[in-house]
């Protein structure tokens, strides 16, 4: 397995860890069988348990997750291991949004989980104020690539503003394609898709944002690696 470590000599103010959700049903089946909001597979739950035990050593202070079910289920394993109260935030969702269909031109917007649906399955989570009874995606059209890039840029700006002056240790449980977009806002090198349940370390100071470790999976044996 290649060494994914990218050296960084500058000590940062905040350590941000991007955790890709564990394997979902959509990851494990053909594109034509995919559904708008899949759960984790049996392998995915085992990957999530292992990444949860791994991140205990990171001494996280905040745990923030995408509202997609596969991210919430991954986060639940981390919550059980760390005792942190997860925060559900819409901007961490996967590119495209919650939609059904195969080709972007024919995709139809779906509601996404509602506030009460999230709380029924994940009690005690802190939920974005914008998530209500209409669902977090509210049946909006497919998010275009340009809109996704703009969202990634906004998220980076908000993250710097919220945490850049602190010594927080924050985890974002998010998605493969959106994670790459987020990194592309400050890192120029081309990067391959994250493994499921991988951990990527970003360090943010008031003056700079740098990639420290990318796509690391020391907690997963080779036979458990998936995309």
Coordinates of N, CA and C in Angstrom, one line a residue:
X1 N 0.8 -1.2 0.0 CA 0.0 0.0 0.0 C 0.9 1.2 0.0
X2 N 0.6 2.3 -0.8 CA 1.4 3.4 -0.9 C 1.4 4.2 0.4
X3 N 2.5 5.0 0.7 CA 2.6 5.9 1.8 C 1.8 7.1 1.5
X4 N 0.7 7.4 2.2 CA -0.1 8.5 1.9 C 0.2 9.7 2.7
X5 N 1.3 9.7 3.5 CA 1.6 10.8 4.4 C 2.2 11.9 3.5
X6 N 1.7 13.2 3.8 CA 2.2 14.4 3.1 C 2.8 15.2 4.2
X7 N 4.1 15.5 4.2 CA 4.8 16.2 5.3 C 4.3 17.6 5.5
X8 N 4.3 18.0 6.7 CA 3.8 19.4 7.0 C 4.6 19.8 8.3
X9 N 5.4 20.8 8.2 CA 6.3 21.2 9.3 C 5.6 22.2 10.2
X10 N 4.6 22.9 9.8 CA 4.0 24.0 10.5 C 3.0 23.4 11.6
X11 N 3.2 23.8 12.8 CA 2.2 23.5 13.8 C 1.0 24.3 13.7
X12 N -0.2 23.7 13.7 CA -1.4 24.4 13.4 C -2.3 24.6 14.7
X13 N -3.3 25.5 14.5 CA -4.1 25.8 15.6 C -5.3 24.8 15.8
X14 N -5.8 24.3 14.6 CA -6.8 23.3 14.7 C -6.5 22.1 13.8
X15 N -6.8 20.9 14.3 CA -6.7 19.7 13.5 C -8.0 19.3 13.1
X16 N -8.2 19.2 11.8 CA -9.4 18.7 11.2 C -9.2 17.4 10.5
X17 N -10.1 16.4 10.8 CA -10.0 15.1 10.3 C -11.3 14.8 9.4
X18 N -11.0 14.5 8.1 CA -12.1 14.2 7.2 C -12.2 12.7 7.2
X19 N -13.3 12.1 7.6 CA -13.6 10.7 7.7 C -14.6 10.4 6.6
X20 N -14.2 9.6 5.7 CA -15.2 9.1 4.7 C -16.1 8.1 5.3
X21 N -17.4 8.1 5.0 CA -18.3 7.1 5.6 C -17.8 5.7 5.2
X22 N -18.2 4.7 5.9 CA -17.9 3.4 5.6 C -18.7 2.9 4.4
X23 N -18.5 1.6 4.0 CA -19.1 1.1 2.8 C -20.6 1.1 2.9
X24 N -21.3 1.7 1.9 CA -22.7 1.8 1.9 C -23.2 0.7 0.8
X25 N -24.5 0.5 0.8 CA -25.1 -0.5 -0.1 C -24.8 0.0 -1.6
X26 N -24.9 1.3 -1.8 CA -24.6 1.9 -3.1 C -23.2 1.6 -3.5
X27 N -22.2 1.6 -2.6 CA -20.8 1.3 -2.9 C -20.7 -0.1 -3.4
X28 N -21.5 -1.0 -2.9 CA -21.4 -2.4 -3.1 C -22.2 -3.0 -4.3
X29 N -23.0 -2.1 -5.0 CA -23.8 -2.7 -6.0 C -23.7 -1.8 -7.3
X30 N -24.2 -2.3 -8.4 CA -24.1 -1.5 -9.7 C -24.8 -0.2 -9.6
X31 N -24.4 0.7 -10.4 CA -25.0 2.1 -10.4 C -26.5 2.0 -10.6
X32 N -27.0 1.1 -11.5 CA -28.4 1.1 -11.8 C -29.3 0.7 -10.6
X33 N -28.7 0.1 -9.6 CA -29.4 -0.4 -8.4 C -29.3 0.6 -7.3
X34 N -28.6 1.7 -7.4 CA -28.4 2.6 -6.3 C -29.7 3.3 -5.9
X35 N -29.8 3.7 -4.6 CA -30.9 4.4 -4.1 C -30.5 5.7 -3.5
X36 N -31.4 6.6 -3.3 CA -31.0 8.0 -2.9 C -30.3 8.1 -1.5
X37 N -30.6 7.2 -0.6 CA -30.0 7.4 0.8 C -29.8 6.0 1.4
X38 N -28.7 5.3 0.9 CA -28.5 3.9 1.4 C -27.9 3.8 2.8
X39 N -28.1 2.7 3.4 CA -27.5 2.4 4.7 C -26.1 1.7 4.5
X40 N -25.5 1.4 5.6 CA -24.2 0.7 5.5 C -24.4 -0.8 5.2
X41 N -23.4 -1.4 4.6 CA -23.4 -2.8 4.5 C -22.9 -3.5 5.8
X42 N -22.9 -4.8 5.9 CA -22.3 -5.4 7.0 C -20.8 -5.1 7.1
X43 N -20.1 -5.1 6.0 CA -18.7 -4.7 5.9 C -18.6 -3.3 6.4
X44 N -19.5 -2.4 5.9 CA -19.4 -1.0 6.3 C -19.5 -0.8 7.8
X45 N -20.4 -1.6 8.5 CA -20.5 -1.4 9.9 C -19.2 -1.9 10.6
X46 N -18.5 -2.9 10.1 CA -17.3 -3.3 10.7 C -16.2 -2.3 10.4
X47 N -16.2 -1.7 9.2 CA -15.2 -0.6 9.0 C -15.4 0.5 9.9
X48 N -16.7 0.9 10.1 CA -17.1 2.0 11.0 C -16.6 1.7 12.5
X49 N -16.8 0.5 12.9 CA -16.4 0.1 14.3 C -14.9 0.3 14.4
X50 N -14.2 -0.1 13.4 CA -12.7 0.0 13.4 C -12.2 1.4 13.3
X51 N -12.8 2.2 12.5 CA -12.4 3.6 12.4 C -12.7 4.3 13.7
X52 N -13.8 4.0 14.3 CA -14.2 4.6 15.6 C -13.2 4.3 16.7
X53 N -12.7 3.1 16.8 CA -11.7 2.8 17.7 C -10.4 3.5 17.4
X54 N -10.1 3.7 16.1 CA -8.9 4.4 15.7 C -9.0 5.9 16.2
X55 N -10.1 6.5 15.9 CA -10.2 8.0 16.2 C -10.3 8.3 17.7
X56 N -10.5 7.3 18.5 CA -10.4 7.5 20.0 C -9.0 8.1 20.3
X57 N -8.0 7.6 19.7 CA -6.7 8.2 19.9 C -6.4 9.6 19.4
X58 N -7.3 10.1 18.6 CA -7.1 11.4 18.1 C -7.6 12.5 19.1
X59 N -8.3 12.1 20.1 CA -8.8 13.0 21.2 C -9.6 14.1 20.6
X60 N -10.6 13.7 19.8 CA -11.5 14.7 19.2 C -12.2 15.5 20.2
X61 N -12.5 16.8 19.8 CA -13.4 17.6 20.7 C -14.7 17.9 20.0
X62 N -14.9 17.7 18.7 CA -16.1 17.9 18.0 C -16.3 16.9 17.0
X63 N -17.5 16.4 16.8 CA -17.9 15.4 15.8 C -19.0 15.9 14.9
X64 N -18.8 16.2 13.7 CA -19.8 16.8 12.8 C -20.0 15.9 11.6
X65 N -21.2 15.7 11.2 CA -21.6 14.7 10.2 C -22.5 15.2 9.1
X66 N -22.4 14.7 7.9 CA -23.3 14.8 6.9 C -24.7 14.2 7.3
X67 N -25.8 14.7 6.7 CA -27.1 14.1 7.1 C -27.5 12.9 6.3
X68 N -26.7 12.4 5.4 CA -27.0 11.1 4.7 C -26.9 10.0 5.7
X69 N -27.7 9.0 5.5 CA -27.8 7.9 6.4 C -26.4 7.1 6.6
X70 N -25.7 6.9 5.5 CA -24.5 6.2 5.5 C -23.4 7.0 6.4
X71 N -23.5 8.3 6.4 CA -22.6 9.1 7.2 C -23.1 9.0 8.7
X72 N -24.4 9.1 8.9 CA -25.0 9.0 10.3 C -24.6 7.7 10.9
X73 N -24.8 6.6 10.2 CA -24.5 5.3 10.7 C -23.0 5.1 11.0
X74 N -22.1 5.7 10.2 CA -20.7 5.7 10.5 C -20.4 6.5 11.8
X75 N -21.1 7.7 11.9 CA -20.9 8.6 13.0 C -21.4 7.9 14.3
X76 N -22.4 7.1 14.2 CA -22.9 6.5 15.4 C -21.9 5.6 16.1
X77 N -21.1 4.9 15.3 CA -20.0 4.1 15.9 C -19.0 4.9 16.5
X78 N -18.7 6.1 15.9 CA -17.7 7.0 16.5 C -18.3 7.6 17.8
X79 N -19.6 7.9 17.8 CA -20.2 8.5 19.0 C -20.1 7.5 20.2
X80 N -20.4 6.2 19.9 CA -20.3 5.2 20.9 C -18.9 5.0 21.5
X81 N -17.9 5.2 20.6 CA -16.5 5.0 21.0 C -15.9 6.2 21.8
X82 N -16.4 7.4 21.4 CA -15.8 8.6 21.9 C -16.6 9.3 23.0
X83 N -18.0 9.1 23.0 CA -18.8 9.8 23.9 C -19.2 11.2 23.4
X84 N -18.8 11.6 22.2 CA -19.1 13.0 21.7 C -20.5 13.0 21.2
X85 N -21.1 14.2 21.3 CA -22.4 14.4 20.8 C -22.3 14.9 19.3
X86 N -22.8 14.1 18.4 CA -22.6 14.4 16.9 C -23.5 15.7 16.6
X87 N -23.0 16.4 15.6 CA -23.7 17.6 15.1 C -23.9 17.3 13.6
X88 N -25.2 17.4 13.2 CA -25.6 17.1 11.8 C -25.7 18.4 11.1
X89 N -24.9 18.5 10.0 CA -24.8 19.8 9.2 C -25.0 19.5 7.7
X90 N -25.9 20.2 7.1 CA -26.2 20.0 5.7 C -25.0 20.1 4.8
X91 N -24.1 21.2 5.0 CA -23.1 21.4 4.0 C -22.1 20.3 3.8
X92 N -22.1 19.2 4.6 CA -21.2 18.1 4.5 C -21.7 17.0 3.5
X93 N -22.9 17.2 3.0 CA -23.5 16.2 2.1 C -22.7 15.9 0.9
X94 N -22.9 14.7 0.3 CA -22.2 14.4 -1.0 C -22.6 15.2 -2.1
X95 N -21.8 15.3 -3.1 CA -22.1 16.1 -4.3 C -23.4 15.6 -5.0
X96 N -24.1 16.5 -5.5 CA -25.4 16.2 -6.2 C -26.6 16.3 -5.3
X97 N -26.4 16.1 -4.0 CA -27.6 16.1 -3.1 C -28.3 14.8 -3.0
X98 N -29.5 14.8 -2.4 CA -30.3 13.6 -2.2 C -31.2 13.5 -3.4
X99 N -30.9 12.7 -4.4 CA -31.6 12.6 -5.6 C -31.7 11.1 -6.0
X100 N -32.7 10.8 -6.9 CA -32.9 9.5 -7.4 C -32.6 9.6 -8.9
X101 N -32.2 8.5 -9.5 CA -31.8 8.4 -10.9 C -30.4 8.1 -11.2
X102 N -30.0 7.9 -12.4 CA -28.6 7.6 -12.8 C -27.9 8.7 -13.4
X103 N -28.5 9.3 -14.4 CA -27.9 10.4 -15.1 C -28.4 11.8 -14.6
X104 N -27.4 12.7 -14.4 CA -27.8 14.0 -13.8 C -29.0 14.7 -14.5
X105 N -29.1 14.6 -15.8 CA -30.2 15.3 -16.5 C -31.6 14.7 -16.1
X106 N -31.7 13.5 -15.7 CA -32.9 12.9 -15.3 C -33.1 12.7 -13.9
X107 N -32.2 13.1 -13.0 CA -32.3 12.9 -11.6 C -33.5 13.7 -11.0
X108 N -34.1 13.2 -10.0 CA -35.2 13.8 -9.3 C -34.9 14.0 -7.9
X109 N -35.1 15.2 -7.4 CA -34.8 15.5 -6.0 C -35.7 14.8 -5.0
X110 N -35.1 14.3 -3.9 CA -35.8 13.6 -2.8 C -35.8 14.5 -1.6
X111 N -36.6 14.2 -0.6 CA -36.6 15.0 0.6 C -35.4 14.9 1.5
X112 N -34.8 13.7 1.6 CA -33.8 13.4 2.6 C -34.5 13.2 3.9
X113 N -33.7 12.8 4.9 CA -34.3 12.5 6.2 C -34.8 13.8 6.9
X114 N -35.9 13.7 7.6 CA -36.4 14.9 8.3 C -35.8 14.9 9.7
X115 N -36.0 16.0 10.4 CA -35.5 16.2 11.7 C -36.0 15.0 12.6
X116 N -37.3 14.7 12.6 CA -37.8 13.7 13.5 C -37.3 12.3 13.1
X117 N -37.1 12.0 11.8 CA -36.5 10.8 11.3 C -35.1 10.6 11.8
X118 N -34.3 11.6 11.8 CA -33.0 11.6 12.3 C -33.0 11.3 13.8
X119 N -33.8 12.0 14.5 CA -33.8 11.9 16.0 C -34.4 10.5 16.4
X120 N -35.3 10.0 15.6 CA -35.8 8.6 15.9 C -34.7 7.6 15.9
X121 N -33.9 7.7 14.8 CA -32.8 6.7 14.7 C -31.5 7.0 15.4
X122 N -31.3 8.3 15.6 CA -30.1 8.8 16.2 C -30.4 9.8 17.3
X123 N -31.0 9.3 18.4 CA -31.4 10.3 19.5 C -30.2 11.0 20.1
X124 N -30.5 12.3 20.4 CA -29.5 13.0 21.1 C -28.6 13.8 20.2
X125 N -28.6 13.6 18.9 CA -27.8 14.3 17.9 C -28.3 15.8 17.9
X126 N -27.3 16.7 17.7 CA -27.6 18.1 17.5 C -27.8 18.3 16.0
X127 N -28.9 18.8 15.6 CA -29.3 18.9 14.2 C -29.3 20.3 13.7
X128 N -28.8 20.5 12.5 CA -28.8 21.8 11.8 C -30.2 22.4 11.9
X129 N -30.3 23.7 12.2 CA -31.7 24.3 12.3 C -32.4 24.3 11.0
X130 N -31.8 24.2 9.9 CA -32.4 24.2 8.6 C -33.1 22.8 8.3
X131 N -32.8 21.8 9.1 CA -33.4 20.5 8.8 C -34.7 20.4 9.6
X132 N -35.8 20.3 8.9 CA -37.2 20.3 9.5 C -38.0 19.1 9.0
X133 N -39.3 19.3 9.0 CA -40.2 18.2 8.6 C -40.2 18.0 7.1
X134 N -39.6 18.9 6.3 CA -39.6 18.7 4.9 C -38.4 17.9 4.4
X135 N -37.5 17.5 5.3 CA -36.3 16.8 4.9 C -35.1 17.8 4.7
X136 N -33.9 17.3 4.8 CA -32.8 18.2 4.7 C -32.5 18.6 3.3
X137 N -32.9 17.8 2.3 CA -32.7 18.2 0.9 C -33.9 18.9 0.3
X138 N -35.1 18.6 0.8 CA -36.3 19.3 0.4 C -36.7 19.1 -1.1
X139 N -36.2 18.0 -1.6 CA -36.6 17.8 -3.0 C -36.0 18.7 -4.0
X140 N -34.9 19.4 -3.7 CA -34.2 20.3 -4.6 C -33.7 19.5 -5.8
X141 N -33.4 20.2 -6.9 CA -32.8 19.5 -8.1 C -31.4 19.0 -7.8
X142 N -30.9 18.2 -8.7 CA -29.5 17.8 -8.7 C -28.6 19.0 -8.5
X143 N -27.7 18.9 -7.6 CA -26.6 20.0 -7.4 C -25.6 19.9 -8.5
X144 N -25.4 20.9 -9.2 CA -24.4 20.9 -10.3 C -23.0 20.9 -9.8
X145 N -22.0 20.4 -10.6 CA -20.6 20.5 -10.2 C -20.2 21.9 -9.7
X146 N -20.6 22.9 -10.4 CA -20.2 24.3 -10.0 C -20.8 24.6 -8.7
X147 N -22.0 24.2 -8.4 CA -22.6 24.5 -7.1 C -21.9 23.7 -6.0
X148 N -21.5 22.5 -6.3 CA -20.8 21.7 -5.3 C -19.4 22.4 -5.0
X149 N -18.7 22.9 -6.0 CA -17.4 23.5 -5.8 C -17.6 24.8 -4.9
X150 N -18.7 25.5 -5.2 CA -19.0 26.7 -4.4 C -19.3 26.4 -3.0
X151 N -20.0 25.3 -2.8 CA -20.3 24.8 -1.4 C -19.1 24.4 -0.7
X152 N -18.2 23.7 -1.4 CA -16.9 23.3 -0.7 C -16.1 24.6 -0.3
X153 N -16.1 25.6 -1.2 CA -15.3 26.8 -0.8 C -16.0 27.5 0.4
X154 N -17.3 27.5 0.4 CA -18.0 28.1 1.6 C -17.7 27.4 2.9
X155 N -17.7 26.0 2.8 CA -17.5 25.2 3.9 C -16.0 25.5 4.5
X156 N -15.1 25.6 3.6 CA -13.7 25.8 4.0 C -13.6 27.2 4.7
X157 N -14.3 28.2 4.1 CA -14.3 29.5 4.7 C -14.9 29.5 6.1
X158 N -16.1 28.8 6.2 CA -16.8 28.7 7.5 C -15.9 28.0 8.5
X159 N -15.3 26.9 8.1 CA -14.4 26.1 9.0 C -13.3 26.9 9.5
X160 N -12.6 27.7 8.6 CA -11.6 28.6 9.1 C -12.1 29.6 10.1
X161 N -13.2 30.2 9.8 CA -13.8 31.2 10.7 C -14.2 30.6 12.0
X162 N -14.8 29.4 12.0 CA -15.3 28.8 13.3 C -14.2 28.2 14.1
X163 N -13.2 27.6 13.5 CA -12.2 26.8 14.3 C -10.8 27.3 14.1
X164 N -10.5 28.1 13.1 CA -9.1 28.5 12.8 C -8.3 29.1 13.9
X165 N -9.0 29.8 14.8 CA -8.3 30.5 15.9 C -8.3 29.6 17.2
X166 N -8.8 28.4 17.1 CA -8.9 27.5 18.3 C -7.9 26.4 18.3
X167 N -7.9 25.6 19.4 CA -7.1 24.4 19.4 C -8.0 23.2 19.3
X168 N -9.1 23.3 18.6 CA -10.1 22.2 18.5 C -9.5 21.1 17.7
X169 N -10.1 19.9 17.9 CA -9.7 18.7 17.1 C -11.1 18.2 16.6
X170 N -11.3 18.5 15.4 CA -12.7 18.3 14.8 C -12.7 17.2 13.7
X171 N -13.7 16.4 13.7 CA -13.9 15.4 12.7 C -15.1 15.8 11.9
X172 N -15.0 15.7 10.5 CA -16.1 15.8 9.6 C -16.3 14.4 9.0
X173 N -17.5 13.8 9.3 CA -17.8 12.6 8.6 C -18.6 12.9 7.3
X174 N -17.9 12.7 6.2 CA -18.4 13.2 4.9 C -18.3 12.1 3.8
X175 N -18.0 12.6 2.6 CA -18.2 11.7 1.4 C -16.9 11.8 0.5
X176 N -16.8 10.8 -0.3 CA -15.6 10.7 -1.2 C -15.4 11.9 -2.1
X177 N -16.4 12.1 -3.0 CA -16.3 13.2 -4.0 C -16.3 14.5 -3.4
X178 N -17.2 14.8 -2.4 CA -17.2 16.1 -1.7 C -15.9 16.3 -1.0
X179 N -15.3 15.3 -0.3 CA -14.1 15.4 0.4 C -13.0 15.9 -0.6
X180 N -12.9 15.3 -1.8 CA -11.9 15.8 -2.8 C -12.1 17.2 -3.2
X181 N -13.4 17.6 -3.3 CA -13.7 19.0 -3.7 C -13.2 20.0 -2.6
X182 N -13.5 19.6 -1.3 CA -13.0 20.4 -0.2 C -11.5 20.5 -0.2
X183 N -10.8 19.4 -0.3 CA -9.3 19.5 -0.4 C -8.8 20.4 -1.5
X184 N -9.5 20.3 -2.6 CA -9.0 21.0 -3.8 C -9.1 22.5 -3.7
X185 N -9.8 23.0 -2.7 CA -9.9 24.4 -2.4 C -8.6 25.0 -1.9
X186 N -7.7 24.1 -1.4 CA -6.4 24.6 -0.9 C -5.2 23.7 -1.2
X187 N -5.5 22.5 -1.8 CA -4.4 21.6 -2.1 C -4.3 21.4 -3.6
X188 N -3.2 21.6 -4.3 CA -3.1 21.6 -5.7 C -2.9 20.2 -6.3
X189 N -2.4 19.3 -5.6 CA -2.0 18.0 -6.2 C -3.3 17.1 -6.5
X190 N -3.3 16.4 -7.6 CA -4.4 15.5 -7.9 C -4.4 14.4 -6.9
X191 N -5.6 14.0 -6.4 CA -5.7 13.0 -5.3 C -6.7 11.9 -5.8
X192 N -6.4 10.7 -5.4 CA -7.4 9.6 -5.8 C -8.5 9.5 -4.7
X193 N -9.6 8.8 -5.1 CA -10.7 8.7 -4.2 C -10.3 8.1 -2.9
X194 N -10.9 8.6 -1.8 CA -10.7 8.1 -0.5 C -11.2 6.7 -0.4
X195 N -10.6 5.9 0.5 CA -11.1 4.6 0.9 C -12.3 4.8 1.8
X196 N -13.3 3.9 1.8 CA -14.3 4.0 2.8 C -13.7 3.9 4.2
X197 N -14.2 4.7 5.1 CA -13.7 4.7 6.5 C -12.2 5.2 6.6
X198 N -11.7 5.9 5.7 CA -10.4 6.4 5.8 C -10.4 7.7 6.5
X199 N -9.2 8.1 7.0 CA -9.0 9.4 7.7 C -8.0 10.3 7.0
X200 N -8.4 11.5 6.8 CA -7.5 12.5 6.2 C -7.3 13.7 7.2
X201 N -6.1 14.1 7.4 CA -5.8 15.1 8.4 C -5.4 16.4 7.7
X202 N -6.1 17.4 8.1 CA -5.9 18.8 7.7 C -5.6 19.7 8.9
X203 N -4.6 20.5 8.7 CA -4.2 21.5 9.8 C -4.5 22.9 9.4
X204 N -5.2 23.6 10.2 CA -5.6 25.0 9.9 C -5.0 25.9 10.9
X205 N -4.4 27.0 10.4 CA -3.9 28.1 11.3 C -4.6 29.3 10.8
X206 N -4.4 30.5 11.5 CA -5.0 31.7 11.0 C -4.4 32.1 9.6
X207 N -3.2 31.6 9.3 CA -2.5 32.0 8.0 C -2.5 30.9 6.9
X208 N -2.8 29.7 7.2 CA -2.6 28.6 6.2 C -3.5 27.4 6.5
X209 N -3.8 26.7 5.5 CA -4.5 25.4 5.6 C -3.7 24.4 4.8
X210 N -3.3 23.3 5.5 CA -2.4 22.3 4.9 C -2.8 20.9 5.1
X211 N -2.6 20.1 4.1 CA -2.9 18.7 4.1 C -1.7 18.0 4.8
X212 N -2.0 17.2 5.9 CA -1.0 16.5 6.7 C -0.9 15.1 6.3
X213 N -2.0 14.4 6.4 CA -2.1 12.9 6.0 C -3.3 12.8 5.2
X214 N -3.2 11.9 4.2 CA -4.3 11.7 3.2 C -4.7 10.2 3.1
X215 N -6.0 10.0 3.3 CA -6.5 8.7 2.9 C -5.9 7.5 3.7
X216 N -5.7 7.7 5.0 CA -5.0 6.7 5.8 C -5.9 5.7 6.4
X217 N -5.5 4.4 6.4 CA -6.4 3.3 6.9 C -5.6 2.3 7.7
X218 N -4.8 2.8 8.7 CA -4.1 1.8 9.5 C -5.0 0.9 10.3
X219 N -6.2 1.3 10.4 CA -7.2 0.5 11.2 C -7.9 -0.6 10.4
X220 N -7.7 -0.6 9.1 CA -8.3 -1.6 8.3 C -7.4 -2.6 7.6
X221 N -7.6 -3.9 7.8 CA -6.8 -4.9 7.1 C -7.1 -4.7 5.6
X222 N -6.1 -5.2 4.8 CA -6.2 -5.0 3.3 C -7.5 -5.6 2.8
X223 N -8.0 -6.7 3.3 CA -9.2 -7.4 2.8 C -10.4 -6.6 3.1
X224 N -10.3 -5.6 3.9 CA -11.5 -4.8 4.3 C -11.5 -3.4 3.6
X225 N -10.6 -3.2 2.7 CA -10.5 -1.9 2.0 C -11.6 -1.9 0.9
X226 N -12.3 -0.8 0.7 CA -13.3 -0.7 -0.3 C -13.4 0.8 -0.7
X227 N -14.1 1.1 -1.8 CA -14.3 2.4 -2.3 C -15.8 2.6 -2.3

